[in-house]
Short mmCIF file of C-alpha atoms in Angstrom, two decimals:
data_model
loop_
_atom_site.label_atom_id
_atom_site.label_comp_id
_atom_site.label_asym_id
_atom_site.label_seq_id
_atom_site.Cartn_x
_atom_site.Cartn_y
_atom_site.Cartn_z
CA LEU A 243 119.14 99.43 229.56
CA THR A 244 115.95 101.47 229.46
CA PHE A 245 113.85 98.37 228.89
CA PHE A 246 115.74 96.51 231.61
CA TYR A 247 114.72 99.13 234.19
CA ILE A 248 111.15 99.12 232.92
CA ASN A 249 111.06 95.36 233.48
CA ILE A 250 112.28 95.75 237.07
CA LEU A 251 109.69 98.47 237.75
CA LEU A 252 106.89 96.29 236.40
CA ILE A 253 107.95 93.38 238.58
CA LYS A 254 107.67 95.61 241.68
CA ILE A 255 104.25 96.88 240.61
CA ILE A 256 103.02 93.36 239.91
CA TYR A 257 104.08 92.02 243.28
CA HIS A 258 102.80 95.09 245.11
CA TYR A 259 99.28 94.71 243.73
CA GLY A 260 99.23 90.95 243.92
CA VAL A 261 98.95 90.32 240.22
CA TYR A 262 99.57 86.69 239.32
CA ILE A 263 103.15 85.81 238.53
CA GLU A 264 101.98 84.25 235.28
CA MET A 265 100.83 87.66 234.11
CA HIS A 266 104.27 89.09 234.91
CA TYR A 267 105.92 86.54 232.72
CA PHE A 268 103.56 87.41 229.90
CA ILE A 269 104.18 91.14 230.22
CA LEU A 270 107.92 90.62 230.62
CA PHE A 271 107.97 88.51 227.47
CA LEU A 272 105.89 91.07 225.58
CA ILE A 273 108.07 94.05 226.53
CA THR A 274 111.29 92.18 225.92
CA SER A 275 110.03 91.18 222.48
CA ILE A 276 109.20 94.81 221.71
CA SER A 277 112.61 95.92 222.90
CA ILE A 278 114.32 93.44 220.59
CA PHE A 279 112.17 93.55 217.46
CA GLY A 280 110.18 96.78 217.60
CA CYS A 281 112.65 99.38 218.78
CA GLY A 282 116.29 100.17 218.88
CA ASP A 283 118.57 102.66 217.25
CA SER A 284 116.88 103.81 214.03
CA ASN A 285 120.23 105.01 212.72
CA LYS A 286 121.93 101.66 213.14
CA GLU A 287 123.26 100.24 209.85
CA VAL A 288 121.72 96.92 208.89
CA THR A 289 124.43 94.37 208.23
CA ILE A 290 124.29 91.12 206.27
CA GLU A 291 124.74 89.22 209.55
CA ASP A 292 121.76 91.04 211.08
CA SER A 293 119.59 90.30 208.09
CA LYS A 294 120.19 86.59 207.58
CA ASN A 295 116.76 85.80 208.99
CA ASP A 296 114.99 88.86 207.61
CA GLN A 297 115.84 89.20 203.95
CA ALA A 298 112.99 91.59 203.30
CA ILE A 299 114.78 94.50 204.97
CA VAL A 300 118.02 94.05 203.06
CA GLU A 301 118.58 95.70 199.72
CA THR A 302 121.42 93.84 198.06
CA GLU A 303 123.62 95.35 195.37
CA PRO A 304 122.78 94.26 191.82
CA GLU A 305 125.05 91.49 190.53
CA LEU A 306 127.92 92.76 188.47
CA GLU A 307 127.76 91.99 184.75
CA LYS A 308 130.25 89.16 184.50
CA ASP A 309 129.65 88.37 180.84
CA ILE A 310 129.54 91.81 179.18
CA ILE A 311 132.22 94.18 177.91
CA LYS A 312 131.36 97.53 176.35
CA ASN A 313 132.32 101.05 175.46
CA ASN A 314 130.19 104.01 174.43
CA ILE A 315 129.06 102.47 171.11
CA ILE A 316 129.66 98.69 171.31
CA GLU A 317 128.38 96.08 173.79
CA ILE A 318 129.43 92.42 173.64
CA LYS A 319 127.96 89.56 175.66
CA SER A 320 129.31 86.02 176.07
CA CYS A 321 126.73 83.36 177.01
CA LYS A 322 127.27 80.17 178.99
CA LYS A 323 124.34 78.68 177.07
CA TYR A 324 126.56 78.82 173.98
CA ALA A 325 129.71 77.72 175.83
CA GLY A 326 131.13 81.23 175.90
CA ALA A 327 130.49 82.19 172.26
CA ILE A 328 129.36 85.76 171.61
CA CYS A 329 125.57 85.75 171.82
CA SER A 330 125.05 89.50 171.58
CA LEU A 331 126.80 92.28 169.69
CA LYS A 332 125.12 95.65 169.88
CA TYR A 333 126.28 98.67 167.91
CA LYS A 334 124.69 101.88 169.21
CA GLY A 335 121.93 99.69 170.68
CA PHE A 336 121.27 97.74 167.45
CA GLU A 337 121.48 93.96 167.93
CA ILE A 338 123.39 92.10 165.23
CA VAL A 339 123.66 88.51 166.52
CA ASP A 340 121.01 85.99 165.49
CA ASN A 341 120.60 83.18 168.05
CA LYS A 342 118.14 81.07 166.09
CA ASP A 343 120.46 78.06 166.40
CA PHE A 344 123.91 77.23 167.77
CA GLY A 345 125.75 78.04 164.55
CA ARG A 346 125.00 81.74 164.20
CA GLN A 347 126.83 83.26 167.15
CA ILE A 348 130.10 85.13 166.73
CA GLN A 349 132.37 82.16 167.23
CA SER A 350 135.13 79.89 165.92
CA ALA A 351 135.23 76.44 164.33
CA VAL A 352 137.65 73.98 162.70
CA ASN A 353 137.14 71.84 159.62
CA TYR A 354 139.44 68.81 159.54
CA PRO A 355 140.17 67.27 156.12
CA THR A 356 138.10 64.15 155.43
CA ASN A 357 136.47 62.57 152.39
CA SER A 358 132.97 62.90 153.82
CA GLY A 359 132.15 66.58 153.31
CA PRO A 360 133.01 69.97 154.82
CA GLU A 361 131.27 69.47 158.18
CA SER A 362 132.05 65.81 158.74
CA TYR A 363 134.75 66.45 161.39
CA ASN A 364 133.92 70.00 162.44
CA PRO A 365 134.49 71.11 166.06
CA THR A 366 132.36 74.21 166.71
CA GLU A 367 132.63 76.61 169.64
CA ALA A 368 128.95 77.28 170.39
CA GLY A 369 127.80 73.65 170.13
CA ASN A 370 126.28 71.21 167.66
CA ILE A 371 123.51 71.43 165.11
CA ARG A 372 120.93 69.74 167.36
CA ASP A 373 121.59 71.73 170.55
CA VAL A 374 118.55 73.58 171.90
CA ASN A 375 118.75 74.57 175.57
CA ARG A 376 122.43 74.03 176.31
CA SER A 377 125.64 73.56 174.40
CA SER A 378 127.36 70.24 173.78
CA SER A 379 130.66 72.15 173.89
CA GLU A 380 132.33 72.60 177.27
CA LEU A 381 133.02 76.09 178.61
CA LEU A 382 136.15 75.59 180.69
CA ASN A 383 136.64 79.20 181.73
CA MET A 384 135.04 82.59 181.23
CA SER A 385 136.18 85.76 182.98
CA ILE A 386 136.38 89.52 182.52
CA LYS A 387 139.22 91.70 183.74
CA ASN A 388 139.65 95.38 182.91
CA ASN A 389 136.89 95.17 180.28
CA VAL A 390 138.65 92.30 178.49
CA LEU A 391 136.76 89.01 177.99
CA TYR A 392 138.63 85.70 178.31
CA THR A 393 137.15 82.32 177.34
CA ASN A 394 138.44 78.76 177.03
CA ASN A 395 136.33 76.15 175.28
CA GLN A 396 136.46 72.44 174.37
CA MET A 397 134.49 72.29 171.14
CA ALA A 398 131.75 69.85 170.26
CA TYR A 399 131.51 68.45 166.75
CA TRP A 400 128.90 70.26 164.67
CA LEU A 401 127.35 66.94 163.63
CA GLU A 402 126.56 64.19 166.09
CA PRO A 403 127.89 60.67 165.42
CA ASN A 404 126.23 59.07 162.37
CA GLN A 405 124.36 62.29 161.56
CA CYS A 406 124.20 63.68 158.02
CA ASN A 407 123.56 67.27 156.96
CA ASN A 408 121.88 67.20 153.58
CA GLY A 409 122.22 70.98 153.26
CA VAL A 410 125.94 70.63 152.60
CA VAL A 411 125.94 66.93 151.64
CA SER A 412 128.03 65.89 154.62
CA CYS A 413 127.98 62.99 157.10
CA ALA A 414 129.76 62.84 160.45
CA VAL A 415 132.85 60.69 160.80
CA ASN A 416 133.39 61.56 164.48
CA LYS A 417 132.52 58.80 166.95
CA LYS A 418 131.60 61.05 169.89
CA GLU A 419 129.99 64.45 170.50
CA LEU A 420 132.87 66.27 172.21
CA SER A 421 136.13 66.82 170.35
CA ASN A 422 139.65 67.20 171.70
CA THR A 423 140.05 70.54 169.93
CA PHE A 424 140.28 73.59 172.17
CA VAL A 425 139.90 77.31 171.50
CA SER A 426 140.94 80.14 173.80
CA LYS A 427 140.09 83.82 173.25
CA GLU A 428 140.93 87.27 174.49
CA ILE A 429 138.41 89.88 173.33
CA SER A 430 138.66 93.63 173.83
CA ILE A 431 136.91 96.69 172.42
CA GLY A 432 139.05 99.38 170.81
CA TYR A 433 142.28 99.07 168.87
CA GLN A 434 144.95 101.67 168.18
CA GLY A 435 142.59 104.51 169.01
CA PHE A 436 139.60 103.20 167.01
CA ASN A 437 136.62 102.64 169.31
CA ASN A 438 134.57 101.00 166.53
CA VAL A 439 136.86 97.96 166.44
CA VAL A 440 136.68 94.70 168.41
CA HIS A 441 140.04 92.96 168.78
CA PHE A 442 139.99 89.14 168.89
CA LYS A 443 143.03 87.07 169.88
CA THR A 444 142.35 83.39 169.20
CA LEU A 445 144.41 80.30 170.00
CA PHE A 446 143.52 76.84 168.68
CA ASP A 447 144.86 73.56 170.06
CA VAL A 448 144.53 70.92 167.35
CA GLU A 449 143.67 67.34 168.34
CA SER A 450 146.66 65.10 169.02
CA ASN A 451 144.71 61.91 168.43
CA VAL A 452 141.65 61.50 166.26
CA ASP A 453 138.78 59.08 166.74
CA GLU A 454 139.56 55.47 165.90
CA GLY A 455 138.91 54.68 162.28
CA VAL A 456 138.99 58.36 161.20
CA ARG A 457 141.40 59.21 158.41
CA LEU A 458 142.49 62.83 158.04
CA ASP A 459 144.62 63.92 155.15
CA GLY A 460 145.17 67.33 153.63
CA ARG A 461 144.72 70.90 154.84
CA ILE A 462 142.90 72.00 157.96
CA GLN A 463 140.61 75.01 157.78
CA PHE A 464 140.25 77.35 160.76
CA GLN A 465 137.17 79.50 160.93
CA VAL A 466 139.07 81.92 163.11
CA LEU A 467 136.03 84.12 163.43
CA ALA A 468 132.52 83.80 162.04
CA THR A 469 129.91 86.50 162.26
CA HIS A 470 126.44 86.63 160.76
CA THR A 471 124.58 89.68 159.50
CA PRO A 472 120.80 90.07 159.10
CA SER A 473 119.27 89.15 155.77
CA SER A 474 118.18 92.76 155.24
CA TRP A 475 121.85 93.71 154.95
CA ASP A 476 121.94 92.97 151.26
CA LYS A 477 124.86 95.14 150.14
CA PHE A 478 128.27 93.47 149.83
CA TYR A 479 131.58 95.04 148.92
CA LEU A 480 135.13 93.88 148.37
CA PHE A 481 137.73 96.21 149.77
CA GLN A 482 140.38 96.78 147.15
CA GLU A 483 141.64 100.20 146.14
CA GLU A 484 138.01 101.20 146.13
CA LEU A 485 134.87 99.46 147.33
CA VAL A 486 133.78 96.95 144.70
CA PRO A 487 130.11 95.93 145.02
CA PHE A 488 129.05 92.40 144.12
CA GLN A 489 125.84 90.43 144.07
CA ALA A 490 124.37 88.73 147.12
CA PRO A 491 125.57 85.10 147.27
CA ILE A 492 123.29 82.22 146.37
CA LYS A 493 122.49 79.59 148.96
CA ASN A 494 125.12 77.11 150.12
CA LYS A 495 127.91 78.52 147.96
CA ASN A 496 131.19 79.84 149.30
CA TYR A 497 132.84 82.92 147.86
CA PRO A 498 136.52 83.02 148.88
CA TYR A 499 138.42 86.26 148.36
CA GLU A 500 141.80 87.52 149.48
CA SER A 501 140.37 91.00 150.11
CA PRO A 502 138.19 91.92 153.10
CA ILE A 503 134.44 91.76 152.59
CA ILE A 504 132.03 94.35 153.93
CA SER A 505 128.38 93.53 154.60
CA ALA A 506 126.13 96.58 154.91
CA SER A 507 122.52 97.58 155.33
CA ARG A 508 120.79 98.82 152.20
CA ASP A 509 121.20 102.49 153.13
CA GLY A 510 124.78 102.06 154.40
CA SER A 511 123.89 103.27 157.89
CA ILE A 512 125.48 100.20 159.49
CA ALA A 513 128.11 97.81 158.19
CA ILE A 514 130.56 95.19 159.39
CA ALA A 515 133.84 93.68 158.18
CA LEU A 516 136.53 91.30 159.36
CA LEU A 517 140.18 92.18 158.98
CA LYS A 518 143.07 89.87 159.78
CA ILE A 519 146.17 91.17 161.52
CA PRO A 520 149.01 89.48 159.58
CA ASN A 521 151.05 86.95 161.59
CA ASN A 522 153.80 86.48 158.97
CA SER A 523 152.67 82.94 158.21
CA PRO A 524 153.63 81.62 154.75
CA THR A 525 150.50 79.47 154.44
CA GLU A 526 147.32 80.41 152.61
CA TYR A 527 144.91 82.86 154.12
CA VAL A 528 141.56 84.00 152.67
CA PHE A 529 138.43 85.85 153.68
CA ASP A 530 135.24 83.96 152.92
CA LEU A 531 131.58 84.80 152.52
CA TYR A 532 128.84 82.23 152.91
CA SER A 533 125.14 82.95 152.60
CA MET A 534 122.43 81.34 154.69
CA LYS A 535 119.89 83.85 153.52
CA HIS A 536 117.99 81.36 151.38
CA ALA A 537 118.77 78.26 153.42
CA ASP A 538 115.97 75.91 154.43
CA ARG A 539 116.23 77.04 158.06
CA ALA A 540 115.87 80.69 157.08
CA ALA A 541 114.05 81.86 160.21
CA SER A 542 115.71 84.41 162.48
CA SER A 543 115.64 85.39 166.14
CA LEU A 544 115.95 89.04 165.06
CA PRO A 545 112.71 90.95 164.43
CA ASN A 546 111.62 91.40 160.81
CA GLU A 547 114.45 89.25 159.48
CA SER A 548 114.26 86.04 157.45
CA GLY A 549 117.79 84.70 157.74
CA VAL A 550 121.45 85.60 157.87
CA THR A 551 124.57 86.02 155.76
CA ALA A 552 127.81 84.76 157.25
CA LEU A 553 131.24 86.35 157.08
CA PHE A 554 134.19 84.08 157.86
CA ASP A 555 137.79 84.89 158.68
CA LEU A 556 139.44 81.73 157.34
CA TYR A 557 142.91 80.29 157.64
CA ILE A 558 143.93 77.19 155.70
CA THR A 559 147.12 75.27 156.36
CA PRO A 560 148.48 71.70 156.19
CA LEU A 561 147.20 69.57 159.07
CA VAL A 562 149.67 68.86 161.88
CA LEU A 563 148.10 66.92 164.76
CA GLY A 564 148.87 68.36 168.19
CA SER A 565 149.81 71.78 166.78
CA THR A 566 148.71 75.18 168.08
CA HIS A 567 147.71 78.16 165.95
CA TYR A 568 147.38 81.80 167.03
CA PHE A 569 145.45 84.51 165.19
CA GLU A 570 144.36 88.10 165.62
CA THR A 571 141.26 89.47 163.92
CA LEU A 572 139.60 92.88 163.93
CA LEU A 573 135.81 93.10 163.74
CA ILE A 574 135.00 96.58 162.42
CA LEU A 575 131.64 98.30 162.84
CA GLY A 576 130.16 101.61 161.75
CA THR A 577 128.54 103.20 158.73
CA LEU A 578 129.73 101.91 155.38
CA GLU A 579 132.05 104.91 155.03
CA GLU A 580 133.38 104.51 158.58
CA VAL A 581 134.16 100.82 158.03
CA LYS A 582 135.83 101.63 154.71
CA GLY A 583 137.92 104.38 156.33
CA THR A 584 138.99 102.12 159.21
CA ILE A 585 140.14 99.37 156.84
CA GLU A 586 142.01 101.95 154.74
CA HIS A 587 143.89 103.12 157.82
CA PHE A 588 145.12 99.64 158.70
CA TYR A 589 145.97 98.83 155.08
CA LYS A 590 148.13 101.96 154.83
CA GLU A 591 149.78 101.05 158.13
CA LYS A 592 150.52 97.53 156.82
CA ASP A 593 152.17 98.95 153.69
#
């Protein structure tokens, strides 16, 4: 109202002194502009509606982290680039995941039984062997609620049609890139009072129909969970009644054991292990260790590392098309002694 009265007063002055009406319009426009843009209540709260045409004066809240769960020692990140697979696992700030290619994330995969090698019909959560900027797998859903991560993924075959992988002497039998195998996960940090444990619940939906001309016969292998440790972690132990050390694996050779395997740094300051929560299934279950440390593609995205060693939580059972399979796995982190003590606790509880 103050500026309204000022405008009226100016009009009277202008007409009294015979100033041209055009000048009045100019002054009226100038003062009105000042009243709108240059003044006003300095204590007035700026709203989003007010700021649509003046973004510079608005300080928006930072976007919430929609792909990260964490506690005081563990942080986990799921990446859309890798179709929801875990692309970062930090323990007390130390990064463990190597993202050099689309096979090294913490993820799941399925090996169907064929006569053409172990990766010939191999749906893989993060994508295929040739993926670079985006995954060939389809992320159908990713959400976080109450610090629990949920993902749902339609897996791409690891090898593209007609592609061969000489590293494992395998050629693709799939006729397309995207499989009809699905994996769903629920991931949380902490389990039964242990804050150094990540709890994975994993559900696989096996293909009902396979590609035309593909013959599957035998047992299907679920890589329920795969994690990769840096090449500098060169200490390996079997958990039996005591820790049993064994030599680092040679390239491209699998070492299946029924006991959990621990991979640790040389000084034992950090270690990791996978432990299955029994589901009372009568079929065969094993832990598996596979080394990529001396593989041809031995580079790493982690600083000062030359490759990785892979730990697999495996489940092997007769193939039934259209079946579903549910698993629970614990990923345990800490010093070598802490990991050993955590496994001991759950073993005693199982007995």
